[in-house]
Amino acid sequence: AKSDGRNTIRFFDPHIQKIMEEKSSMLQQLRDAIDSEQFVLFYQPQVDANANVTGVEALIRLKATNGELISPMQFIPLCEESGLIIPLGDWVLKEAMAQVKYWQNDVEKSTWRVSINVSTKQFEREDFVETVQKTLASTQINPSLICLELTESLLIRDSAKALAKIRELKMLGVSLSVDDFGTGYSSLQYLKHLNVDELKIDQSFVRDFILNRSDALIVETIISIGKSFNMEVIAEGVETKEQFELLKEMECHYFQGYFFGKPAAFDAI
Ligand code: C2E
Ligand code: CA
Ligand code: CA
Ligand code: CA
């Protein structure tokens, strides 16, 4: 980059220039998509040891103008980086809770708990708890039907503040889950103060744990941590019957993955 005058920096590397242009055009598309609500939540079943559905995880997709669905991996990082995750996260909360409300008229689905992914930036906002509380109040749903999935890194970053927020969220009556558990760096010291309901084993450990001894040890360890701290444990990325059977033997409580169902639109599950 070459400085040109006081405030402008021009990039003469055409490659970098192109990346920056693509990024800003992508950002503009995302802003437009938020304004016109071009997003959709898919729902993936979570089951118990009898393979009965107990809840679903809400997973966002972007509906492109050609009807194609774009994966969150392709836009969530940019939303986090740009702050767009705040309005988007608010939309997800509202939409997921509206879905829970809608399911209250369905005998089977009225007991389903919906898990909602919360990004670090969203959680760190001063008004996060208030936003959750207001959304709950406006939909009038039972808070126990909502589970917020928080990542480990979010819990470590500013632990005193995070723990205080977790207490407030628990007081609202929602459940809390630690997503991708085992991929961050929580210490056991820290866990004993952490008042969450559930640990979620990341799919990276579930993928090969049948053949890979260290992955199996990690899975077993997480299940035993859950037991010790009185937290439920759910495994994600369960793709085969063998994985399901072995996880049951290890006394994992809940299961999620393609073996039980892929994420699908609300009217398709
Ligand atoms: P995650 O929270 O770890 O979600 C699990 C991912 O694994 C999902 O990918 C899901 O579709 C996929 N998956 C489920 N079962 C299986 C399986 O059996 N095998 C394999 N290989 N994959 C499986 P997805 O939907 O593409 O979401 C990716 C990530 O995007 C999520 O990872 C989450 O971190 C983020 N994300 C999704 N929706 C939201 C949202 O509403 N808000 C925020 N902040 N992040 C979201
Ligand atoms: Ca998740
Ligand atoms: Ca995640
Ligand atoms: Ca994961």
Short mmCIF file of C-alpha atoms and ligand atoms in Angstrom, two decimals:
data_model
loop_
_atom_site.label_atom_id
_atom_site.label_comp_id
_atom_site.label_asym_id
_atom_site.label_seq_id
_atom_site.Cartn_x
_atom_site.Cartn_y
_atom_site.Cartn_z
CA ALA A 1 0.00 0.00 0.00
CA LYS A 2 1.20 3.49 -0.75
CA SER A 3 0.18 6.48 1.26
CA ASP A 4 -1.35 9.16 -0.91
CA GLY A 5 -2.01 12.35 0.95
CA ARG A 6 -3.05 12.25 4.57
CA ASN A 7 -6.09 10.00 4.81
CA THR A 8 -6.11 7.82 1.77
CA ILE A 9 -4.21 4.64 1.24
CA ARG A 10 -4.29 3.12 -2.20
CA PHE A 11 -3.59 -0.46 -2.93
CA PHE A 12 -1.53 -1.12 -5.98
CA ASP A 13 -1.57 -4.85 -5.57
CA PRO A 14 -4.43 -5.85 -7.89
CA HIS A 15 -4.95 -9.05 -5.95
CA ILE A 16 -5.49 -7.25 -2.64
CA GLN A 17 -7.59 -4.64 -4.42
CA LYS A 18 -9.82 -7.39 -5.77
CA ILE A 19 -10.22 -9.06 -2.37
CA MET A 20 -11.18 -5.72 -0.82
CA GLU A 21 -13.70 -5.02 -3.52
CA GLU A 22 -15.23 -8.45 -3.22
CA LYS A 23 -15.44 -8.07 0.53
CA SER A 24 -17.16 -4.72 0.37
CA SER A 25 -19.61 -5.96 -2.24
CA MET A 26 -20.29 -9.03 -0.08
CA LEU A 27 -20.86 -6.71 2.91
CA GLN A 28 -23.32 -4.64 0.91
CA GLN A 29 -25.16 -7.80 -0.13
CA LEU A 30 -25.35 -8.92 3.49
CA ARG A 31 -26.69 -5.54 4.61
CA ASP A 32 -29.37 -5.72 1.92
CA ALA A 33 -30.13 -9.32 2.89
CA ILE A 34 -30.69 -8.28 6.52
CA ASP A 35 -32.93 -5.37 5.47
CA SER A 36 -35.04 -7.58 3.26
CA GLU A 37 -34.93 -10.65 5.52
CA GLN A 38 -33.41 -12.95 2.94
CA PHE A 39 -32.36 -15.41 5.61
CA VAL A 40 -33.96 -18.63 6.64
CA LEU A 41 -33.52 -20.85 9.67
CA PHE A 42 -33.14 -24.56 9.13
CA TYR A 43 -33.75 -26.97 11.99
CA GLN A 44 -31.83 -30.13 12.77
CA PRO A 45 -33.24 -32.71 15.20
CA GLN A 46 -31.63 -33.56 18.52
CA VAL A 47 -32.61 -36.96 19.91
CA ASP A 48 -32.39 -38.97 23.10
CA ALA A 49 -31.10 -42.53 23.53
CA ASN A 50 -34.38 -43.90 22.12
CA ALA A 51 -33.91 -41.73 19.04
CA ASN A 52 -36.94 -39.65 20.03
CA VAL A 53 -36.68 -36.01 19.01
CA THR A 54 -36.35 -33.74 22.04
CA GLY A 55 -35.45 -30.55 20.24
CA VAL A 56 -33.80 -28.93 17.25
CA GLU A 57 -30.85 -26.65 16.56
CA ALA A 58 -31.59 -23.57 14.47
CA LEU A 59 -29.01 -23.15 11.69
CA ILE A 60 -29.09 -20.09 9.49
CA ARG A 61 -28.86 -19.99 5.67
CA LEU A 62 -28.80 -17.07 3.27
CA LYS A 63 -31.26 -17.28 0.40
CA ALA A 64 -29.51 -16.00 -2.70
CA THR A 65 -31.63 -14.31 -5.36
CA ASN A 66 -31.34 -17.38 -7.57
CA GLY A 67 -32.89 -19.43 -4.79
CA GLU A 68 -29.63 -21.07 -3.80
CA LEU A 69 -28.95 -21.48 -0.09
CA ILE A 70 -25.63 -20.15 1.17
CA SER A 71 -23.90 -21.78 4.12
CA PRO A 72 -23.30 -19.79 7.32
CA MET A 73 -19.60 -20.64 7.05
CA GLN A 74 -19.56 -18.29 4.09
CA PHE A 75 -21.07 -15.26 5.79
CA ILE A 76 -21.03 -15.56 9.61
CA PRO A 77 -17.30 -14.68 9.91
CA LEU A 78 -17.81 -11.55 7.81
CA CYS A 79 -20.90 -10.64 9.84
CA GLU A 80 -18.89 -11.02 13.03
CA GLU A 81 -16.03 -8.94 11.72
CA SER A 82 -18.32 -6.14 10.50
CA GLY A 83 -20.77 -6.00 13.39
CA LEU A 84 -23.64 -7.14 11.17
CA ILE A 85 -23.93 -10.13 13.47
CA ILE A 86 -25.82 -7.87 15.91
CA PRO A 87 -28.89 -7.22 13.73
CA LEU A 88 -28.59 -10.71 12.27
CA GLY A 89 -28.35 -12.30 15.72
CA ASP A 90 -31.40 -10.31 16.83
CA TRP A 91 -33.28 -11.63 13.81
CA VAL A 92 -32.27 -15.23 14.62
CA LEU A 93 -33.53 -14.89 18.20
CA LYS A 94 -36.83 -13.44 17.03
CA GLU A 95 -37.33 -15.96 14.25
CA ALA A 96 -36.42 -19.01 16.35
CA MET A 97 -38.71 -17.92 19.19
CA ALA A 98 -41.54 -17.24 16.73
CA GLN A 99 -41.06 -20.80 15.47
CA VAL A 100 -41.30 -22.17 19.02
CA LYS A 101 -44.49 -20.19 19.46
CA TYR A 102 -45.88 -21.61 16.20
CA TRP A 103 -45.05 -25.17 17.32
CA GLN A 104 -47.07 -24.72 20.50
CA ASN A 105 -50.14 -25.81 18.50
CA ASP A 106 -48.52 -29.07 17.48
CA VAL A 107 -48.87 -31.99 19.87
CA GLU A 108 -45.50 -33.46 19.04
CA LYS A 109 -43.45 -30.33 18.49
CA SER A 110 -44.78 -28.26 21.39
CA THR A 111 -42.21 -29.81 23.73
CA TRP A 112 -39.26 -29.34 21.37
CA ARG A 113 -36.48 -27.20 22.72
CA VAL A 114 -34.82 -24.95 20.16
CA SER A 115 -31.08 -24.35 20.41
CA ILE A 116 -29.87 -21.02 19.09
CA ASN A 117 -26.25 -20.22 18.19
CA VAL A 118 -24.94 -17.07 19.82
CA SER A 119 -21.78 -15.44 18.56
CA THR A 120 -19.19 -13.92 20.88
CA LYS A 121 -19.83 -10.37 19.68
CA GLN A 122 -23.53 -10.75 20.32
CA PHE A 123 -23.01 -12.16 23.81
CA GLU A 124 -20.55 -9.42 24.73
CA ARG A 125 -23.02 -6.61 24.03
CA GLU A 126 -24.18 -4.83 27.16
CA ASP A 127 -27.81 -5.31 26.13
CA PHE A 128 -27.65 -9.00 25.19
CA VAL A 129 -29.55 -10.29 28.22
CA GLU A 130 -32.13 -7.54 27.77
CA THR A 131 -32.55 -8.46 24.10
CA VAL A 132 -33.19 -12.09 25.01
CA GLN A 133 -35.59 -11.08 27.74
CA LYS A 134 -37.54 -8.72 25.47
CA THR A 135 -37.78 -11.26 22.68
CA LEU A 136 -39.04 -13.86 25.15
CA ALA A 137 -41.58 -11.41 26.51
CA SER A 138 -42.86 -10.40 23.08
CA THR A 139 -43.38 -14.02 21.98
CA GLN A 140 -44.74 -15.21 25.33
CA ILE A 141 -43.12 -18.61 25.06
CA ASN A 142 -41.90 -20.78 27.89
CA PRO A 143 -38.20 -19.79 28.32
CA SER A 144 -37.27 -23.39 29.11
CA LEU A 145 -37.95 -24.21 25.44
CA ILE A 146 -34.97 -22.06 24.47
CA CYS A 147 -31.34 -23.12 24.71
CA LEU A 148 -28.56 -20.69 23.88
CA GLU A 149 -25.42 -22.27 22.46
CA LEU A 150 -22.37 -20.33 23.59
CA THR A 151 -18.84 -21.10 22.49
CA GLU A 152 -16.05 -21.89 24.85
CA SER A 153 -13.87 -18.99 23.71
CA LEU A 154 -16.65 -16.57 24.57
CA LEU A 155 -16.74 -17.91 28.09
CA ILE A 156 -13.03 -17.58 28.65
CA ARG A 157 -12.46 -14.13 27.27
CA ASP A 158 -13.80 -12.10 30.17
CA SER A 159 -14.77 -14.71 32.66
CA ALA A 160 -16.12 -12.57 35.50
CA LYS A 161 -18.39 -10.65 33.15
CA ALA A 162 -19.37 -13.79 31.24
CA LEU A 163 -20.27 -15.62 34.45
CA ALA A 164 -22.43 -12.72 35.61
CA LYS A 165 -24.26 -12.70 32.27
CA ILE A 166 -24.76 -16.44 32.44
CA ARG A 167 -26.37 -16.04 35.85
CA GLU A 168 -28.74 -13.41 34.46
CA LEU A 169 -29.64 -15.60 31.48
CA LYS A 170 -30.28 -18.55 33.78
CA MET A 171 -32.62 -16.35 35.80
CA LEU A 172 -34.65 -15.73 32.66
CA GLY A 173 -35.24 -19.48 32.57
CA VAL A 174 -33.41 -20.36 29.36
CA SER A 175 -30.99 -23.28 29.06
CA LEU A 176 -27.36 -22.79 28.17
CA SER A 177 -25.08 -25.08 26.22
CA VAL A 178 -21.33 -24.86 25.60
CA ASP A 179 -20.95 -25.40 21.85
CA ASP A 180 -17.89 -27.06 20.32
CA PHE A 181 -16.83 -28.12 23.79
CA GLY A 182 -13.25 -29.36 23.89
CA THR A 183 -12.02 -27.21 21.02
CA GLY A 184 -11.33 -24.21 23.27
CA TYR A 185 -9.34 -24.01 26.43
CA SER A 186 -11.67 -24.15 29.40
CA SER A 187 -9.94 -25.26 32.54
CA LEU A 188 -11.66 -27.46 35.06
CA GLN A 189 -11.08 -24.66 37.56
CA TYR A 190 -13.26 -22.47 35.39
CA LEU A 191 -15.91 -25.10 34.76
CA LYS A 192 -16.80 -25.41 38.40
CA HIS A 193 -18.13 -21.85 38.33
CA LEU A 194 -19.92 -22.30 35.07
CA ASN A 195 -23.62 -22.71 35.55
CA VAL A 196 -24.56 -24.21 32.18
CA ASP A 197 -26.93 -27.07 31.46
CA GLU A 198 -25.22 -28.81 28.59
CA LEU A 199 -21.89 -29.55 26.97
CA LYS A 200 -21.87 -30.13 23.23
CA ILE A 201 -19.16 -32.42 21.89
CA ASP A 202 -17.82 -31.00 18.65
CA GLN A 203 -18.19 -33.09 15.52
CA SER A 204 -14.40 -33.06 15.01
CA PHE A 205 -14.15 -35.54 17.92
CA VAL A 206 -17.16 -37.60 16.89
CA ARG A 207 -16.03 -38.07 13.28
CA ASP A 208 -13.29 -40.64 13.96
CA PHE A 209 -13.68 -41.60 17.59
CA ILE A 210 -14.47 -45.21 16.69
CA LEU A 211 -11.02 -45.69 15.17
CA ASN A 212 -9.03 -42.95 16.83
CA ARG A 213 -8.08 -43.72 20.41
CA SER A 214 -7.36 -40.13 21.44
CA ASP A 215 -10.66 -38.85 20.03
CA ALA A 216 -12.44 -41.63 21.93
CA LEU A 217 -10.67 -40.55 25.12
CA ILE A 218 -11.74 -36.94 24.55
CA VAL A 219 -15.35 -38.00 24.01
CA GLU A 220 -15.28 -40.15 27.15
CA THR A 221 -13.67 -37.36 29.13
CA ILE A 222 -16.27 -34.80 28.10
CA ILE A 223 -19.07 -37.19 29.06
CA SER A 224 -17.47 -37.78 32.43
CA ILE A 225 -16.95 -34.04 32.99
CA GLY A 226 -20.65 -33.58 32.25
CA LYS A 227 -21.51 -36.24 34.78
CA SER A 228 -19.25 -34.72 37.46
CA PHE A 229 -20.60 -31.23 36.98
CA ASN A 230 -24.20 -32.31 36.56
CA MET A 231 -24.44 -31.15 32.96
CA GLU A 232 -26.07 -33.02 30.10
CA VAL A 233 -23.92 -33.98 27.16
CA ILE A 234 -24.91 -33.92 23.50
CA ALA A 235 -22.77 -35.21 20.63
CA GLU A 236 -22.99 -33.48 17.25
CA GLY A 237 -22.01 -34.91 13.87
CA VAL A 238 -23.40 -38.40 14.53
CA GLU A 239 -23.54 -39.96 11.07
CA THR A 240 -23.69 -43.71 11.64
CA LYS A 241 -25.52 -46.27 13.74
CA GLU A 242 -22.19 -47.46 15.11
CA GLN A 243 -21.36 -43.99 16.40
CA PHE A 244 -24.80 -43.72 17.96
CA GLU A 245 -24.47 -47.12 19.66
CA LEU A 246 -21.00 -46.45 21.00
CA LEU A 247 -21.96 -43.00 22.28
CA LYS A 248 -24.92 -44.57 24.07
CA GLU A 249 -22.59 -47.09 25.67
CA MET A 250 -20.46 -44.18 26.84
CA GLU A 251 -23.64 -42.75 28.39
CA CYS A 252 -23.92 -39.67 26.24
CA HIS A 253 -27.41 -38.17 26.80
CA TYR A 254 -28.35 -36.57 23.48
CA PHE A 255 -27.36 -36.92 19.85
CA GLN A 256 -27.47 -34.81 16.72
CA GLY A 257 -26.27 -35.54 13.20
CA TYR A 258 -27.11 -36.70 9.70
CA PHE A 259 -27.92 -40.20 11.04
CA PHE A 260 -31.08 -38.73 12.59
CA GLY A 261 -31.73 -35.94 10.14
CA LYS A 262 -30.10 -33.15 8.20
CA PRO A 263 -30.99 -29.52 8.88
CA ALA A 264 -34.25 -28.79 7.05
CA ALA A 265 -36.82 -26.02 6.58
CA PHE A 266 -39.45 -25.86 9.34
CA ASP A 267 -42.19 -27.38 7.20
CA ALA A 268 -39.95 -30.27 6.11
CA ILE A 269 -39.09 -31.69 9.50
P1 C2E B 1 -22.12 -25.50 14.67
O1 C2E B 1 -22.88 -24.68 15.65
O2 C2E B 1 -21.00 -26.32 15.19
O3 C2E B 1 -23.22 -26.38 13.90
C1 C2E B 1 -23.00 -27.71 13.47
C2 C2E B 1 -22.74 -27.78 11.98
O4 C2E B 1 -22.56 -29.15 11.62
C3 C2E B 1 -23.89 -27.28 11.10
O5 C2E B 1 -23.31 -26.71 9.93
C4 C2E B 1 -24.63 -28.59 10.75
O6 C2E B 1 -25.39 -28.50 9.55
C5 C2E B 1 -23.46 -29.52 10.58
N1 C2E B 1 -23.83 -30.92 10.80
C6 C2E B 1 -24.86 -31.40 11.51
N2 C2E B 1 -24.86 -32.74 11.54
C7 C2E B 1 -23.78 -33.14 10.83
C8 C2E B 1 -23.24 -34.43 10.48
O7 C2E B 1 -23.74 -35.48 10.86
N3 C2E B 1 -22.08 -34.41 9.76
C9 C2E B 1 -21.49 -33.26 9.34
N4 C2E B 1 -20.38 -33.35 8.62
N5 C2E B 1 -21.98 -32.03 9.64
C10 C2E B 1 -23.11 -31.98 10.37
P2 C2E B 1 -23.89 -25.35 9.31
O8 C2E B 1 -25.37 -25.38 9.35
O9 C2E B 1 -23.21 -25.16 7.99
O10 C2E B 1 -23.38 -24.26 10.32
C11 C2E B 1 -22.00 -23.99 10.46
C12 C2E B 1 -21.72 -23.07 11.61
O11 C2E B 1 -22.28 -21.79 11.39
C13 C2E B 1 -22.34 -23.56 12.93
O12 C2E B 1 -21.52 -24.55 13.50
C14 C2E B 1 -22.36 -22.27 13.72
O13 C2E B 1 -21.11 -22.02 14.31
C15 C2E B 1 -22.62 -21.23 12.63
N6 C2E B 1 -24.04 -20.82 12.64
C16 C2E B 1 -25.11 -21.43 12.07
N7 C2E B 1 -26.25 -20.76 12.32
C17 C2E B 1 -25.91 -19.71 13.10
C18 C2E B 1 -26.64 -18.64 13.69
O14 C2E B 1 -27.88 -18.52 13.60
N8 C2E B 1 -25.92 -17.71 14.41
C19 C2E B 1 -24.57 -17.82 14.56
N9 C2E B 1 -23.92 -16.87 15.29
N10 C2E B 1 -23.84 -18.81 14.03
C20 C2E B 1 -24.51 -19.75 13.30
CA CA B 2 -24.11 -24.95 17.42
CA CA B 3 -20.13 -23.36 16.65
CA CA B 4 -19.39 -27.71 15.99
#
